[in-house]
XYZ file of C-alpha atoms in Angstrom:
625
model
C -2.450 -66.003 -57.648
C -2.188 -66.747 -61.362
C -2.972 -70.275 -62.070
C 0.465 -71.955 -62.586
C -0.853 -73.887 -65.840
C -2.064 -70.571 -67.612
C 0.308 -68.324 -70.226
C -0.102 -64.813 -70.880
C -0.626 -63.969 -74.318
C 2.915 -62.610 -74.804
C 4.918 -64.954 -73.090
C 5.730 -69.085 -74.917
C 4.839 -71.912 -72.836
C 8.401 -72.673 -72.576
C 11.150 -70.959 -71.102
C 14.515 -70.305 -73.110
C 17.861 -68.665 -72.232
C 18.588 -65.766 -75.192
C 21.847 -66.307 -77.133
C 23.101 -63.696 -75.580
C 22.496 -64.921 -72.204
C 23.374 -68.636 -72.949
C 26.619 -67.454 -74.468
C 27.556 -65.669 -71.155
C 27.134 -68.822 -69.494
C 28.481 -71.348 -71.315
C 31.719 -68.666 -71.128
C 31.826 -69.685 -66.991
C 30.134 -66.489 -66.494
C 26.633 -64.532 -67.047
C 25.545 -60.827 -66.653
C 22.727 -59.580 -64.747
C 20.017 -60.128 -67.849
C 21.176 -63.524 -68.046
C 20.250 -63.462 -64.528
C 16.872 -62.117 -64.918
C 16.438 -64.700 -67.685
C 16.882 -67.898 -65.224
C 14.964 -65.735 -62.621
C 11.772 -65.750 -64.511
C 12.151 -69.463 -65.482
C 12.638 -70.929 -61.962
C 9.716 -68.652 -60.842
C 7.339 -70.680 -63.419
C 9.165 -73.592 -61.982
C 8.092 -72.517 -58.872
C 4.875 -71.904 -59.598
C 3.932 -75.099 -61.106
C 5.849 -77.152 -58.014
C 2.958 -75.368 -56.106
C -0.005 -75.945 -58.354
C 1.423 -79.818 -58.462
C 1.190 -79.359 -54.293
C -1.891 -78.063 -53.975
C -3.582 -80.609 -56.436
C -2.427 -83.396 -54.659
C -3.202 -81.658 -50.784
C -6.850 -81.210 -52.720
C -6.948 -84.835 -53.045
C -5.945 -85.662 -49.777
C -8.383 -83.689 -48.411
C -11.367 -84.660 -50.622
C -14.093 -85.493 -48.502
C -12.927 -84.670 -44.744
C -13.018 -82.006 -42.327
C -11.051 -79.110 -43.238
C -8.444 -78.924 -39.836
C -7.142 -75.813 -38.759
C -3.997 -75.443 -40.796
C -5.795 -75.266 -44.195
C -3.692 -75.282 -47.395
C -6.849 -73.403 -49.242
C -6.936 -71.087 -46.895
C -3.356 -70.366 -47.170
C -3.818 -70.011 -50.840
C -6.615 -67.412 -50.900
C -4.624 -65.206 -48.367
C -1.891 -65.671 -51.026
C -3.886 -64.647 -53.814
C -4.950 -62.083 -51.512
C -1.485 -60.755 -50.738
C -0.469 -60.978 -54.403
C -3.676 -58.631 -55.450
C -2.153 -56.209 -52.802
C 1.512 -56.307 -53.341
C 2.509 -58.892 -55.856
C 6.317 -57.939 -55.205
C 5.769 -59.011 -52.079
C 4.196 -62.512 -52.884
C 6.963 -63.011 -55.315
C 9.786 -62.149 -52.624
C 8.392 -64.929 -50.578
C 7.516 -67.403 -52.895
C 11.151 -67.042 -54.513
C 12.926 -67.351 -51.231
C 15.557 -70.194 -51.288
C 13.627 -72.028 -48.456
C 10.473 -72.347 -50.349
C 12.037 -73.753 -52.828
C 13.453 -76.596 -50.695
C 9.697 -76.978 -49.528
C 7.918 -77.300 -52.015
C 10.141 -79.909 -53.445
C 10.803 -82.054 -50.744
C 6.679 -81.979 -49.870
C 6.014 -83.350 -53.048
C 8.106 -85.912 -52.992
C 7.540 -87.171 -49.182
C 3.386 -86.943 -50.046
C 4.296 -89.139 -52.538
C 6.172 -91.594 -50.530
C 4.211 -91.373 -47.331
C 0.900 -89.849 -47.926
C -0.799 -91.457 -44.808
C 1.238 -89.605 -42.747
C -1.076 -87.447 -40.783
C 2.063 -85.666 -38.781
C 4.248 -85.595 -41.632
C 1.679 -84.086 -44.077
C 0.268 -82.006 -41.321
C 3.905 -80.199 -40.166
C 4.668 -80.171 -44.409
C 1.660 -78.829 -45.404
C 1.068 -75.704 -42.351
C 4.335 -74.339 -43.972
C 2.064 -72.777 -47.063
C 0.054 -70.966 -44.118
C 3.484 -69.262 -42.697
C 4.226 -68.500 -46.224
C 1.168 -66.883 -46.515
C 1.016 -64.682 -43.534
C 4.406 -63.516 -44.134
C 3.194 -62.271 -47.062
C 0.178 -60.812 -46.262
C 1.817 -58.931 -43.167
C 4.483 -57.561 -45.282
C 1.828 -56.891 -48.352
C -0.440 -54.683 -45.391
C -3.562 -56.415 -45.195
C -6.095 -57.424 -42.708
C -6.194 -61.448 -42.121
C -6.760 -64.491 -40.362
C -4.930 -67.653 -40.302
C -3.688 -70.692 -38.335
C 0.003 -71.389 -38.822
C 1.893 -74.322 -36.866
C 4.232 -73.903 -33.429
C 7.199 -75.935 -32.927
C 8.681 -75.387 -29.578
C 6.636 -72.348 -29.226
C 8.121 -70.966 -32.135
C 6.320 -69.293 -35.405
C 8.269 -68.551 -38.037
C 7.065 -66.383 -40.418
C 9.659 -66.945 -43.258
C 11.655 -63.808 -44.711
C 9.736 -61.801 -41.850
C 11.358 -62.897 -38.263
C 10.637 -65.464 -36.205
C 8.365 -64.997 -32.498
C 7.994 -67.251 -29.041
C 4.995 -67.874 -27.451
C 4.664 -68.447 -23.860
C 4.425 -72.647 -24.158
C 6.683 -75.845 -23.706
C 4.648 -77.772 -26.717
C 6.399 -79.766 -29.101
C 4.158 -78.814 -32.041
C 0.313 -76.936 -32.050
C -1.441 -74.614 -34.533
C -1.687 -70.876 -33.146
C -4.141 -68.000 -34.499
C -1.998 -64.706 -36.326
C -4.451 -61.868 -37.145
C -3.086 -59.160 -38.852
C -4.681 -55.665 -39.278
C -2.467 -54.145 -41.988
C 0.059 -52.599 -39.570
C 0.595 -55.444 -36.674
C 0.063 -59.198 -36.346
C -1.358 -60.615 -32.631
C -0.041 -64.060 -32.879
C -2.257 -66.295 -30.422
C -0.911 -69.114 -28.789
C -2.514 -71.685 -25.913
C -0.295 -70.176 -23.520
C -0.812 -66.457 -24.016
C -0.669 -63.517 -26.795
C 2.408 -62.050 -29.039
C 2.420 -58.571 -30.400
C 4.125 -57.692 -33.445
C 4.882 -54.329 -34.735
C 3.940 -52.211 -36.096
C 7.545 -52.664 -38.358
C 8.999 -55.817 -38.300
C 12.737 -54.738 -37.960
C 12.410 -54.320 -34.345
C 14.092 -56.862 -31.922
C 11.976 -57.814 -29.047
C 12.718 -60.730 -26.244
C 9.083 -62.200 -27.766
C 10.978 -61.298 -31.808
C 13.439 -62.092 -33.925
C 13.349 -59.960 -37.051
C 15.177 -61.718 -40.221
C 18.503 -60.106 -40.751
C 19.267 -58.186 -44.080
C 22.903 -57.846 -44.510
C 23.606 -54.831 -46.592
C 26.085 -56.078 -50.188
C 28.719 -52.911 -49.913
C 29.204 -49.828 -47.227
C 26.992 -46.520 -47.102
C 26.156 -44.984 -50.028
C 27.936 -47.836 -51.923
C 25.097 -50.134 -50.947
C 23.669 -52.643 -53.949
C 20.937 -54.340 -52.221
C 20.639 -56.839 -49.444
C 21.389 -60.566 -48.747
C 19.355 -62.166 -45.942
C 21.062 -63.578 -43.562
C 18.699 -66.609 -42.754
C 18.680 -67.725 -39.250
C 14.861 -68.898 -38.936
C 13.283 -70.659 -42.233
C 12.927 -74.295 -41.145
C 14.137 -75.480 -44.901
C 16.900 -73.087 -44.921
C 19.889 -76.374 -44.900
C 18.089 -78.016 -48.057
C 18.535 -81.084 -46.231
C 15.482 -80.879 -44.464
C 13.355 -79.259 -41.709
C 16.286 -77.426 -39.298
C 15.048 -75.928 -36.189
C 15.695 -71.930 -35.781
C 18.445 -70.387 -33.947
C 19.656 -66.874 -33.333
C 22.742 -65.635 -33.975
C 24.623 -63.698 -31.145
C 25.055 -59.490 -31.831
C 28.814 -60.082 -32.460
C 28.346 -63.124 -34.876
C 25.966 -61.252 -36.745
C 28.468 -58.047 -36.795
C 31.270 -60.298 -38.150
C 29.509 -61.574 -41.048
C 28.377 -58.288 -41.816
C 31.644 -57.109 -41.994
C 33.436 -60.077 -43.290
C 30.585 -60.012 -46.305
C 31.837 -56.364 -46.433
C 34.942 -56.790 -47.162
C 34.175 -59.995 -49.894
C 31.648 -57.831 -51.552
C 34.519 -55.039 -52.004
C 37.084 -57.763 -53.310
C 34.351 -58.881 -55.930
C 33.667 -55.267 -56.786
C 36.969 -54.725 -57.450
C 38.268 -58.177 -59.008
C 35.560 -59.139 -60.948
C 32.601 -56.384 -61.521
C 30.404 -57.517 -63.988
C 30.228 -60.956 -62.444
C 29.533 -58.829 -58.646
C 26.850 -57.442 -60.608
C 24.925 -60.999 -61.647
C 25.582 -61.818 -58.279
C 23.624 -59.012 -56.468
C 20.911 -60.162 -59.085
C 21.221 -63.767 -58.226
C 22.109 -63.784 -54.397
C 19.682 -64.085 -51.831
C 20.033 -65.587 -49.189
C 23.310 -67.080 -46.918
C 22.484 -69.617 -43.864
C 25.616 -69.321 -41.466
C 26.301 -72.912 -40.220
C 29.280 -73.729 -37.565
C 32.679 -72.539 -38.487
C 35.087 -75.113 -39.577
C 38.710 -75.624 -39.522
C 41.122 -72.937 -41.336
C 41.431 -73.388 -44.461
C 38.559 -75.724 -44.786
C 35.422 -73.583 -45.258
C 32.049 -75.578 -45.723
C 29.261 -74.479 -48.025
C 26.160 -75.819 -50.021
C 23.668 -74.669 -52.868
C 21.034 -77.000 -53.984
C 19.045 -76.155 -57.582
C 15.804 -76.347 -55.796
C 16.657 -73.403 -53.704
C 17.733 -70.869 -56.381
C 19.875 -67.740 -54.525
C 20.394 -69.992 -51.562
C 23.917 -70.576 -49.905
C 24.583 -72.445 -46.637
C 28.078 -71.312 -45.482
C 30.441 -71.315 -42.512
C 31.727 -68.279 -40.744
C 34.685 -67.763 -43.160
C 38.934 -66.244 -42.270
C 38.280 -63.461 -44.193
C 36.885 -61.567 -46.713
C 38.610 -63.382 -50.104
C 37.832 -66.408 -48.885
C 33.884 -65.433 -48.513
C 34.602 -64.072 -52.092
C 35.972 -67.579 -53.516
C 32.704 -69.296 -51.667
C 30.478 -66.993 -52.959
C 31.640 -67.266 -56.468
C 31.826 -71.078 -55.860
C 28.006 -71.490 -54.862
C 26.822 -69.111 -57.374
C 28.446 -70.657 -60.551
C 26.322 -73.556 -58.922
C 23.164 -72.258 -58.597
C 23.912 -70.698 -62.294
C 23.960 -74.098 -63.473
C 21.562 -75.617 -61.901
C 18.920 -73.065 -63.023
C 19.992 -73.208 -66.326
C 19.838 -77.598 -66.395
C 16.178 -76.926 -65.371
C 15.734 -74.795 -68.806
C 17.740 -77.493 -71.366
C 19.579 -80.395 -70.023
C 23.388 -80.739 -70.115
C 23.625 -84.428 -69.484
C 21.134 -87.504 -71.420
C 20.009 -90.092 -69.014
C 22.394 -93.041 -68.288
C 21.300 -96.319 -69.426
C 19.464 -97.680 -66.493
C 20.539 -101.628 -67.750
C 24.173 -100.581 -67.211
C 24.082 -101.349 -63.211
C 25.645 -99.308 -61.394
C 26.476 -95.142 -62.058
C 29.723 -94.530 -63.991
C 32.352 -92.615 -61.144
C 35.075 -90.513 -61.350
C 37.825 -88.646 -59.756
C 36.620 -85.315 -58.840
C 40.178 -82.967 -57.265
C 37.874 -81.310 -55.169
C 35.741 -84.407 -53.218
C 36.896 -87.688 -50.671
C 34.617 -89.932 -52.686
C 34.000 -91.395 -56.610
C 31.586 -88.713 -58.308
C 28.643 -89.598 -61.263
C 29.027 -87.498 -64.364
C 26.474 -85.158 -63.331
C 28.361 -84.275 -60.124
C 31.619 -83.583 -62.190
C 29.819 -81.266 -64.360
C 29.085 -79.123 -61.277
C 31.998 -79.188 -59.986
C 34.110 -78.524 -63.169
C 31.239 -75.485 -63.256
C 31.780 -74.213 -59.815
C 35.756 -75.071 -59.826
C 36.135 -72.972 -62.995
C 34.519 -69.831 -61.555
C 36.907 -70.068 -58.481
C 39.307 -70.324 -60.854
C 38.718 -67.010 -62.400
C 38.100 -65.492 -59.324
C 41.900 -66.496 -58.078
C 43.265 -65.506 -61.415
C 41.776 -61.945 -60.919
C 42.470 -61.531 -57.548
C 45.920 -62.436 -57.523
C 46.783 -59.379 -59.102
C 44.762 -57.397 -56.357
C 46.029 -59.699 -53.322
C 47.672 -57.526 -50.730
C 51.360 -58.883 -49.737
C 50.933 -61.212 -47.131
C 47.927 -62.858 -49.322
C 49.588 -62.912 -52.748
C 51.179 -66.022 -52.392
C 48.187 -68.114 -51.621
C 45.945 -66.320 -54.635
C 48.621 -67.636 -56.751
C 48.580 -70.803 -54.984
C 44.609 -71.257 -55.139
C 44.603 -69.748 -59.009
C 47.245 -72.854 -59.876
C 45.679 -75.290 -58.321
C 42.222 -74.773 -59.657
C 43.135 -74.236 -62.895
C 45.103 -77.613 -62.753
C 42.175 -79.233 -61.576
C 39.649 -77.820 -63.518
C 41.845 -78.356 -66.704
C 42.400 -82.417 -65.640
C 38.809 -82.965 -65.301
C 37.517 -81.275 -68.369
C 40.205 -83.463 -70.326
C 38.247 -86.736 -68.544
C 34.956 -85.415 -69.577
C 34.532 -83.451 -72.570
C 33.861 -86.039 -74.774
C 31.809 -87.985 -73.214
C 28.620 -89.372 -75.004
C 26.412 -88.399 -72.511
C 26.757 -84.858 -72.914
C 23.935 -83.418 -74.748
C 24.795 -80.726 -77.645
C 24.458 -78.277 -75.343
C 26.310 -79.965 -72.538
C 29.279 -80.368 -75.205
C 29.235 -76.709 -75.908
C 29.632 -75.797 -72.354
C 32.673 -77.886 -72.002
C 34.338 -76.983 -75.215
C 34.367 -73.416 -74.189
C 35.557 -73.915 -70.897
C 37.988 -75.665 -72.174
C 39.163 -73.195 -74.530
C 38.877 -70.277 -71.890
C 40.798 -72.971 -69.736
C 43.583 -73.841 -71.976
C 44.634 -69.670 -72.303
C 44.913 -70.199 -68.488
C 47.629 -72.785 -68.448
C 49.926 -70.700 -70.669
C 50.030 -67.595 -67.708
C 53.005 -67.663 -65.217
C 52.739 -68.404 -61.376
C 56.071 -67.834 -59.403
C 57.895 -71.681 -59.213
C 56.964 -72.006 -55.571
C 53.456 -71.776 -55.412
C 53.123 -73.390 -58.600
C 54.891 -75.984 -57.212
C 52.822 -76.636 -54.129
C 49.948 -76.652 -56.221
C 51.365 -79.045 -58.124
C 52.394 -81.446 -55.653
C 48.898 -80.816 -53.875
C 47.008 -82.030 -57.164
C 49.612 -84.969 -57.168
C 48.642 -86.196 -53.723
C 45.119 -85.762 -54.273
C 45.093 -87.824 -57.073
C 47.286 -90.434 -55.715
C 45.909 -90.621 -52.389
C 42.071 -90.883 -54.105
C 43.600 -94.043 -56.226
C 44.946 -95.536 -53.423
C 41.806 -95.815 -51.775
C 39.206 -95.992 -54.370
C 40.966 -98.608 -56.882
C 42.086 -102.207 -56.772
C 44.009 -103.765 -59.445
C 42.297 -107.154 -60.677
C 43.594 -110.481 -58.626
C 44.149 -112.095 -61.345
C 46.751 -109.717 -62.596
C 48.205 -109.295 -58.943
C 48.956 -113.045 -59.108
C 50.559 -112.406 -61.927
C 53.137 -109.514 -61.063
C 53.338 -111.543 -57.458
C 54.911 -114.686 -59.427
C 57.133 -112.765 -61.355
C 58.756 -110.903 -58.624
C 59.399 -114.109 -56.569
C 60.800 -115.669 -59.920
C 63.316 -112.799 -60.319
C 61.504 -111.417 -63.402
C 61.019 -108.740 -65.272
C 57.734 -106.334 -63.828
C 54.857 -107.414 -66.300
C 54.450 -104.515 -68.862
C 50.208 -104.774 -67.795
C 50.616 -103.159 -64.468
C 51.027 -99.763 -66.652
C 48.034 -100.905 -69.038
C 45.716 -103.069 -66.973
C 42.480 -101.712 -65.922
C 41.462 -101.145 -62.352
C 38.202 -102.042 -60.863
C 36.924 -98.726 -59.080
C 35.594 -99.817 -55.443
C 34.178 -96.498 -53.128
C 36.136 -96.550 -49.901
C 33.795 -95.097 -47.409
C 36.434 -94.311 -45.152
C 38.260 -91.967 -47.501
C 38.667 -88.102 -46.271
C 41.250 -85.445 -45.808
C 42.698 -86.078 -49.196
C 43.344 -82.326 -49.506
C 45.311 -82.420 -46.654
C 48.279 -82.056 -48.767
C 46.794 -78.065 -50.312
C 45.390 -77.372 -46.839
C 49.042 -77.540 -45.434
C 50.337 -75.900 -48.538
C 47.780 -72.843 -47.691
C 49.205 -72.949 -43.683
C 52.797 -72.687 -45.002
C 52.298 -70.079 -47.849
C 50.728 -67.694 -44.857
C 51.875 -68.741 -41.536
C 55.436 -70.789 -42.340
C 56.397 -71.476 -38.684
C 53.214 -72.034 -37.566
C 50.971 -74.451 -35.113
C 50.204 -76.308 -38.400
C 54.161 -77.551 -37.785
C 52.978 -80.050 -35.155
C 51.040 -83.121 -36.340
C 50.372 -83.721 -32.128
C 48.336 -80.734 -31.406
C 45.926 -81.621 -34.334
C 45.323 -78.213 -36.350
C 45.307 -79.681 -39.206
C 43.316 -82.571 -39.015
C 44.277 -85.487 -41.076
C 47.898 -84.244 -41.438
C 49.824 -86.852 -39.081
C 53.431 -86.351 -39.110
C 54.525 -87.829 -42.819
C 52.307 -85.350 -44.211
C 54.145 -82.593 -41.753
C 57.215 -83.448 -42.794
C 56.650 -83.358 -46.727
C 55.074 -80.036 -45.983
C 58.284 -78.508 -44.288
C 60.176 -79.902 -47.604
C 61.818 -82.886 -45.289
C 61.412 -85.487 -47.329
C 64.016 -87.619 -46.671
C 62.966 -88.023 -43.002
C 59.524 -88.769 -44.532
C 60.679 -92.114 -46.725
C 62.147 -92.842 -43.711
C 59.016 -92.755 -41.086
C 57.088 -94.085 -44.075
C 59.668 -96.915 -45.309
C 59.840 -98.038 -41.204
C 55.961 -98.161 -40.972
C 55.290 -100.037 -43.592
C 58.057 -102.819 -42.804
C 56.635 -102.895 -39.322
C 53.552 -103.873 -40.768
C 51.714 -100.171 -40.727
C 50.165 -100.443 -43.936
C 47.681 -96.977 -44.033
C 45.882 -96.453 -46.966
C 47.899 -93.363 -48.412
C 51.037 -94.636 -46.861
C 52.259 -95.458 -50.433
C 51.160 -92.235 -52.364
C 52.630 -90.461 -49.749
C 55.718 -92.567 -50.103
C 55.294 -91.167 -53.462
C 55.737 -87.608 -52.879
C 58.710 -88.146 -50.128
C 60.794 -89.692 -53.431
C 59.972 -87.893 -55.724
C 63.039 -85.546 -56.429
C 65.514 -88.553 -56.233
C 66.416 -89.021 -60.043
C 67.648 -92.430 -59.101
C 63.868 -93.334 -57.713
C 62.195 -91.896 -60.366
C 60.497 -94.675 -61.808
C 59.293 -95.657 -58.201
C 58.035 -91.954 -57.722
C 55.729 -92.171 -61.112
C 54.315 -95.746 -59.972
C 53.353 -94.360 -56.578
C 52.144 -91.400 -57.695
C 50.150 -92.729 -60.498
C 49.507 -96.460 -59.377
C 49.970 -96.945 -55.531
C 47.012 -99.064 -55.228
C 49.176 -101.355 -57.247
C 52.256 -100.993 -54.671
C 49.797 -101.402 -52.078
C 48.206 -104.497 -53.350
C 51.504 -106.584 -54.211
C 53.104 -105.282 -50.908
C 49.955 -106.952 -48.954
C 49.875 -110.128 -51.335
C 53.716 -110.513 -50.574
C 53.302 -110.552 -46.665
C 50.343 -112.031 -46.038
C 50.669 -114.950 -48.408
C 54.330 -115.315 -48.406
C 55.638 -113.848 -45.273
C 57.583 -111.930 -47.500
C 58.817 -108.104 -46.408
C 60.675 -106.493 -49.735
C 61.833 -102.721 -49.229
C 58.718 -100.582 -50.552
C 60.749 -98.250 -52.516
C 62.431 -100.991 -54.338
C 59.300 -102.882 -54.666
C 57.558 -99.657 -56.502
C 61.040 -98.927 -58.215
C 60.489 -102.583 -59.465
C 56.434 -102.039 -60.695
C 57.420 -99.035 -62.424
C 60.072 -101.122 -64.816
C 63.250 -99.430 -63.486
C 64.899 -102.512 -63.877
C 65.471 -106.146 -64.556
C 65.804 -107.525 -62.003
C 63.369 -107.163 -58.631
C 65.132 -106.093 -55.245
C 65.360 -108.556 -52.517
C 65.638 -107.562 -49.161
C 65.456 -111.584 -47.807
């Protein structure tokens, strides 16, 4: 292999993004040579994380018996492979998985290099790396490469059991250009010649095809085997069943034909860019889970999904992430905060449970805009029976892409660059707000950002004592609400317990498709999170919500988000307006007089009048004795 410090002639020893490219991206979007661009950058990248490795596995090693699992060795059969097939070499060294690896070996040799086990398993990785190359590249070899379970996987090639119940040992694979005899303490494996055939002894990788017969665009593996497939660390390797396997096949179908149709040119980055999706469980409707990580370019970890849009929305979702990340590793978008300032600076992300650093937003408002798009496009497209929720999902993006940016974009940690990226998806943004979405769906988006918002307040800020003493005094005088609960700052404390704040859009989504519904009955739990306030302001009953929420909280049942909620189930009251805005913007404020009033004071005001009070809708507080 080339040495990762040397340059060709031709080529700076920097990487840079074209105008043309950087232009696409900043713009949200990104064509296939953009693509390429961030390609050859994070293969450098890659490159030079596995020089870095091997330098500091050659110091390790200085001086000792070579064992079995040899990192040189690996690295000659690599160089080996790449003289043979250099496509090849590149296929598996570009993988999402190896990126993972190589990272997160580097980083625990530096934290625990005495670790015989740990730098043992790390380490014997390179040597699977290698022989997957070389068996794909068609040469004859030798090698050790480790067991776990009396497994060997050979990444981006399949995976094979050996005949043995250890936890962990080092087997022999000898390859003579055509088939590999994988030798174990137990007994022999035989493999191929081909790899695509599926023995009870092998497991060949799955390539999902990107389109239908002759319409096919390339291939996305469908990675059930690579150890460092989660990003999180080393997963062991499972199989999927025929039929799973069939229905994400045809469930990636049908996403790849939305794409083609909705959004082309970005379909086409994407076939550039994608590489590889790990299936992980399936979650609840309407609450698909997936991950990218910027070590593991082309990489997305992703549950089974309903359907074919929503695989579309993920993909798009990941991909504007992995976009991003790749292109932070060429110029940064953020400067480093100022370590003396304690702790990171949080905020309110529409799309996460928990307080997010600036660098997290970024992503998000990244990822978030690209959905975005892809809702806006599809919309249009969107049989009957799905039209509703495109507009739905299109709305309440855009809202909370739009609310973010307007927290952000000025922020003085953004670099020049990082400024230019917001200011243009901010202007592409802004055109968005102006377009029409029929006054249902807009509303439910609406009142889905609301309760986001309000519900992430509620748990994540605290007003200061001081000032609670403050408003506390002047309701039991009779006084007007101080004018600093509307000004006074907050002091941002991470609730650990927060989750299902989108609880509100994931009902929204179950009433826009499926209006009578199992989602109808908090009991049976289909919805989880939703308890029955939140099914009643879903079925547009909201004054049997104040009331199940007005009883609680007089009885003493105080739940964080019982007060934003109580927001939502006044809101179209005129005559409660002003105790509608305070919940809805402040109900950690509600919350935090409500709790200072009975547990100090014994004290049990109604909570509508109470917030009605906070908000400055009158004079005079309400008494309720």
């Amino acid at each position: 292999m080339r040495p990762a410090d040397s340059t060709p002639a031709d080529r700076s020893a920097f990487h840079s993004i074209s105008e043309t490219g950087l232009r696409g991206l900043l713009r949200g979007s990104g064509d296939g040579d953009a693509i390429d661009e961030l390609l050859s950058a994070e293969h450098s990248r890659r490159l030079l994380l596995l020089r870095a490795l091997l330098d500091r596995a050659g110091a390790r090693s200085r001086g000792r018996r070579e064992p079995p699992l040899s990192v040189h060795a690996a690295w000659e059969l690599l160089e080996r492979a790449q003289a043979a097939a250099p496509e090849v070499v590149d296929r598996v060294l570009m993988a999402p998985g190896t990126g993972t690896w190589v990272s997160s070996s580097l980083r625990r040799l530096k934290r625990d290099p005495h670790d015989e086990v740990l730098v043992r398993v790390t380490l014997g990785h390179l040597s699977s790396l290698a022989v997957a190359a070389a068996a794909e590249a068609g040469i004859a070899f030798t090698l050790w490469v480790p067991a776990r379970e009396g497994a060997v996987v050979l990444p981006g090639l399949g995976r094979a059991i050996l005949p043995t119940g250890q936890a962990w040992a080092a087997v022999r694979v000898t390859g003579d250009g055509g088939r590999l005899r994988i030798s174990g303490p137990d007994g022999d494996v035989i493999v191929g010649p081909g790899w695509r055939s599926r023995t009870p002894v092998w497991s060949p990788t799955r390539r999902l095809p990107l389109g239908r017969g002759s319409a096919t665009a390339g291939y996305l593996t469908l990675e059930e085997h690579d150890p460092y497939r989660s990003f999180s660390g080393v997963s062991a390797p499972f199989s999927l069943s025929e039929q799973e396997a069939e229905t994400w096949q045809r469930v990636l179908g049908e996403a790849w034909e939305v794409l083609l149709h909705d959004e082309p040119s970005e379909t086409e980055a994407m076939r550039r860019g994608l590489l590889s999706i790990t299936p992980v469980p399936q979650g609840e409707r309407f609450r698909p889970y997936s991950s990218s990580s910027a070590e593991a370019f082309g990489g997305v970890n992703a549950s089974l999904p309903d359907d074919g849009p929503e695989l579309a929305a993920t993909l798009v979702h990941e991909f504007q992430h992995i976009k991003l990340g790749a292109l932070m590793h060429v110029q940064p978008l953020l400067r480093r905060a100022d370590g003396a300032a304690g702790r990171p600076e949080l905020f309110h992300a529409p799309w996460r449970d928990d307080p997010r650093p600036l660098e997290g937003l970024v992503q998000g408002v990244y990822a978030f805009f690209g959905v975005t798009r892809f809702w806006r496009a599809h919309r249009c497209a969107a049989d009957a029976e799905r039209s509703s929720l495109a507009h739905f999902e299109f709305a309440l993006w855009r809202e909370a892409v739009w609310s973010t940016l307007d927290t952000v974009r000025g922020h003085d940690r953004l670099t020049p660059l990082g400024h230019r990226l917001l200011k243009s998806l901010a202007r592409i943004c802004a055109g968005w707000l102006a377009e029409e979405v029929p006054h249902d769906e807009l509303r439910l988006a609406r009142e889905a950002a609301g309760s986001h918002r309000a519900r992430w307040r509620e748990h994540h800020l605290r007003p200061l004592p001081d000032m609670v003493d403050l408003v506390v005094r002047a309701w039991r005088r009779g006084e007007v609400c101080p004018w600093s609960v509307r000004v006074a700052p907050s002091s941002l404390r991470p609730d650990a317990d927060a989750c299902f704040l989108d609880t509100a859009a994931v009902l929204a989504r179950h009433r826009l498709t499926d209006p009578d519904g199992a989602w109808r009955d908090p009991v049976a739990g289909s919805v989880r999170g939703a308890g029955t306030v939140d099914v009643l302001l879903a079925a547009g009953d909201r004054s049997a919500a104040r009331r199940e929420l007005t009883d609680r909280l007089v009885a003493g049942d105080s739940a964080v988000g019982s007060w934003a909620a109580l927001g939502r189930a006044v809101g179209p009251d005129p005559e409660r307006e002003a105790a509608s805005r305070l919940l809805l913007r402040s109900p950690h404020w509600a919350r935090a007089v409500w709790s200072t009033l009975v547990t100090r004071y014994g004290e049990q005001p109604d909570p509508v009048a109470l917030a009605a009070w906070l908000g400055g809708a009158r004079t005079e507080p309400f008494r309720t004795g």
